[in-house]
Coordinates of C-alpha atoms in Angstrom, one line a residue:
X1 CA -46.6 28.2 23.7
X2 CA -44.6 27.9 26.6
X3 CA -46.0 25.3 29.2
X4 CA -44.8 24.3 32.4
X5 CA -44.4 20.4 32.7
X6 CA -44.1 18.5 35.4
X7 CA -41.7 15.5 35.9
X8 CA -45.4 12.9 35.7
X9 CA -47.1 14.7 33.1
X10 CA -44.7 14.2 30.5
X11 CA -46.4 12.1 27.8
X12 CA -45.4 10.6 24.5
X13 CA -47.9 11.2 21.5
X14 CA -50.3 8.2 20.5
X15 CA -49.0 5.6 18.3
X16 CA -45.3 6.3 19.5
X17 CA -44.6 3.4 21.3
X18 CA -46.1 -0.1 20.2
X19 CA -46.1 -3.4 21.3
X20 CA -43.7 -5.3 19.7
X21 CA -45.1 -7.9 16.7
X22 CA -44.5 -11.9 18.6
X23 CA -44.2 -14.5 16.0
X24 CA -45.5 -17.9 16.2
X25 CA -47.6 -17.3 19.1
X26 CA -51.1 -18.0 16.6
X27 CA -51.2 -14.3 15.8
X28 CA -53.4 -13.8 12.3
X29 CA -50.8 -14.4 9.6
X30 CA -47.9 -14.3 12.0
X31 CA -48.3 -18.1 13.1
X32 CA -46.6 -21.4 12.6
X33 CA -44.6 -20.3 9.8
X34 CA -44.7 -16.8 10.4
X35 CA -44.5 -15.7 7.0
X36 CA -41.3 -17.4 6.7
X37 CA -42.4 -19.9 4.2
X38 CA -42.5 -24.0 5.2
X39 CA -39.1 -25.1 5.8
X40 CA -35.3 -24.5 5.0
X41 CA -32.2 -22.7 5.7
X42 CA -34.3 -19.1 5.2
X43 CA -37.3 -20.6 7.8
X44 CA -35.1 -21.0 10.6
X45 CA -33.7 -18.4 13.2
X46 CA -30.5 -16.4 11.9
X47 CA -30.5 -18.8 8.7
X48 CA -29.6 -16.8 5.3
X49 CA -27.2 -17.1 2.7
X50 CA -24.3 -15.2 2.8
X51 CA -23.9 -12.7 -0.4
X52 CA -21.0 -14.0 -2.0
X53 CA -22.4 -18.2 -1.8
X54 CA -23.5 -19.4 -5.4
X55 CA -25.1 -22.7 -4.3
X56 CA -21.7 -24.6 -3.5
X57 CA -20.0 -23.7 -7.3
X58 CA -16.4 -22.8 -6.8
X59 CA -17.1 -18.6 -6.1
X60 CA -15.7 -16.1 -8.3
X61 CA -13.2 -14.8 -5.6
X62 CA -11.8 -18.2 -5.8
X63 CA -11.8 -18.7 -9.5
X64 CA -9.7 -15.4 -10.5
X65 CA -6.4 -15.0 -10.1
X66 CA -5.1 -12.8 -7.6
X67 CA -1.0 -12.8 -8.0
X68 CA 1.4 -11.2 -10.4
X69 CA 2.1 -7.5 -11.1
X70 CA 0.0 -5.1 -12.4
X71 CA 1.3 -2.2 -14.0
X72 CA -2.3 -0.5 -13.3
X73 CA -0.8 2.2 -10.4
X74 CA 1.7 3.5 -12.4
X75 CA -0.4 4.3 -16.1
X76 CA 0.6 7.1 -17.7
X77 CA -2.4 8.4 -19.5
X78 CA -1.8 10.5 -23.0
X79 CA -4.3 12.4 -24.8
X80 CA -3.9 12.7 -28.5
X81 CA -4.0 16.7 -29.6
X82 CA -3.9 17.0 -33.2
X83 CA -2.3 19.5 -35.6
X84 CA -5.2 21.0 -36.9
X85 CA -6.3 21.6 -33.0
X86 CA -2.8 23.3 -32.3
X87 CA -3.1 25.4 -35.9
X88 CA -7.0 26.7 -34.7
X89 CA -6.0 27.5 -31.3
X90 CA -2.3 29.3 -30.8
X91 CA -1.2 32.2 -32.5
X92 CA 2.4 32.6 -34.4
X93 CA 5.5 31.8 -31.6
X94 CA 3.4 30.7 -29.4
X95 CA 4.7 27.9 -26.6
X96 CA 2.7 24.9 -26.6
X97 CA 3.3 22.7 -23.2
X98 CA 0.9 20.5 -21.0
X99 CA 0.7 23.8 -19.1
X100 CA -0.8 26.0 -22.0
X101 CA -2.8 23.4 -23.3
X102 CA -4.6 22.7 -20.4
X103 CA -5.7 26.3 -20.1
X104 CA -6.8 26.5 -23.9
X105 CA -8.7 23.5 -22.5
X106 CA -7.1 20.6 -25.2
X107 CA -6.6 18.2 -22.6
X108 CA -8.0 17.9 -19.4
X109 CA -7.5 16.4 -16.0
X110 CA -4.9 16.4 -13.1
X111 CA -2.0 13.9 -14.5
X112 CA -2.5 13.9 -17.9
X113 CA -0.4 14.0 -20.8
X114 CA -0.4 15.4 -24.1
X115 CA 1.0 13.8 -27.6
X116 CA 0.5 15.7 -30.5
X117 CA -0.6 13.5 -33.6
X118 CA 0.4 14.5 -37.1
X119 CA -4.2 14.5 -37.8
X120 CA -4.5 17.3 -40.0
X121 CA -1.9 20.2 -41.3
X122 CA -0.3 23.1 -39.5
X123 CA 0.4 26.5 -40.6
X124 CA 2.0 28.6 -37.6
X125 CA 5.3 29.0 -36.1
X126 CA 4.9 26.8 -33.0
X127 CA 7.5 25.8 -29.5
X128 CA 6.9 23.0 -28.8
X129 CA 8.2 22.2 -25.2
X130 CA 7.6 19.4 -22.9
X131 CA 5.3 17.5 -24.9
X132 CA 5.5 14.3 -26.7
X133 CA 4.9 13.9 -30.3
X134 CA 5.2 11.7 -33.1
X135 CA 7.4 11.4 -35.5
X136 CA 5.5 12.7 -38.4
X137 CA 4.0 15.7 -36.2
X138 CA 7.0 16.9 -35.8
X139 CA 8.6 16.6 -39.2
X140 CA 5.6 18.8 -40.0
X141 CA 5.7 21.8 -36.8
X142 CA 9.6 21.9 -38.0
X143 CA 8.7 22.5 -41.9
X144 CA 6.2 24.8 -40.7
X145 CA 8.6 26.7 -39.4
X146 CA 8.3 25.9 -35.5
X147 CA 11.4 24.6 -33.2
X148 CA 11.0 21.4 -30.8
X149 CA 13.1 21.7 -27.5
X150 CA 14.0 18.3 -26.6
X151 CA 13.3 16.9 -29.6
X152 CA 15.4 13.3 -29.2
X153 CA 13.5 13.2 -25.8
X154 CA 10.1 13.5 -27.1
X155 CA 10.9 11.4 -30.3
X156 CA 8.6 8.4 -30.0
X157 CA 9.3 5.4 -33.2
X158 CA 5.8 4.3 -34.0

């Protein structure tokens, strides 16, 4: 449907272009007020309240404290694993790291690390390598018969 146009007989479709609404002029329900309401700050030209006023009460981003450290940026997020997780899911010898739990899907997420807690009982011969664990959890993997490589590192007192 290939027409040829000219340059003055280029039209746009009905309803395309309308007149623009003047307020105040005695228009039907677009004079004196103009749907504005009767009088205030919202009635007049470019008056509103700005999002953050609460009515002249001292604002909340003046009443909270804003100074001081925070430790927030540099959390280090554990999740707890239990025993009786690490006895269902790895076989006899196996090594149990952040690595090899994140790929039997114990913990997940991109920076996070594991601490084994003593929930439960263990049965298997498990290396434990690179992850915390508690005290009790690990009297338990070593009279199981499992070893703990850096165990004074990972040694956390409760």
């Amino acid at each position: 449907m290939a027409e040829n146009y000219t340059c003055g007989s280029i039209k746009a479709p009905y309803g395309a272009n309308r007149k623009k609404t003047i307020v105040g002029r005695g228009a039907s329900s677009k004079g004196r007020t103009s749907g504005r309401g009767s009088n205030g700050q919202n009635s007049r030209s470019g008056g509103c309240v700005r999002p953050v006023f609460e009515g002249g009460q001292m604002p909340l981003y003046r009443r909270v404290a804003r100074r001081g450290f925070s430790n927030y940026p540099f959390k280090q997020e554990y999740q707890a694993v239990s025993l009786s997780d690490l006895d269902r899911v790895f076989n006899d010898g196996d090594v149990v790291s952040t690595e090899s739990l994140k790929a039997k899907k114990l913990i997940k997420g991109v920076n996070t690390q594991a601490k084994i807690l003593s929930n439960g009982t263990i049965s298997k011969k498990l290396i434990i390598d690179g992850v915390k664990a508690s005290a009790s959890s690990l009297e338990s993997i070593i009279k199981a018969g499992g070893s703990v490589k850096e165990a004074e590192a990972q040694k956390e007192e409760n």
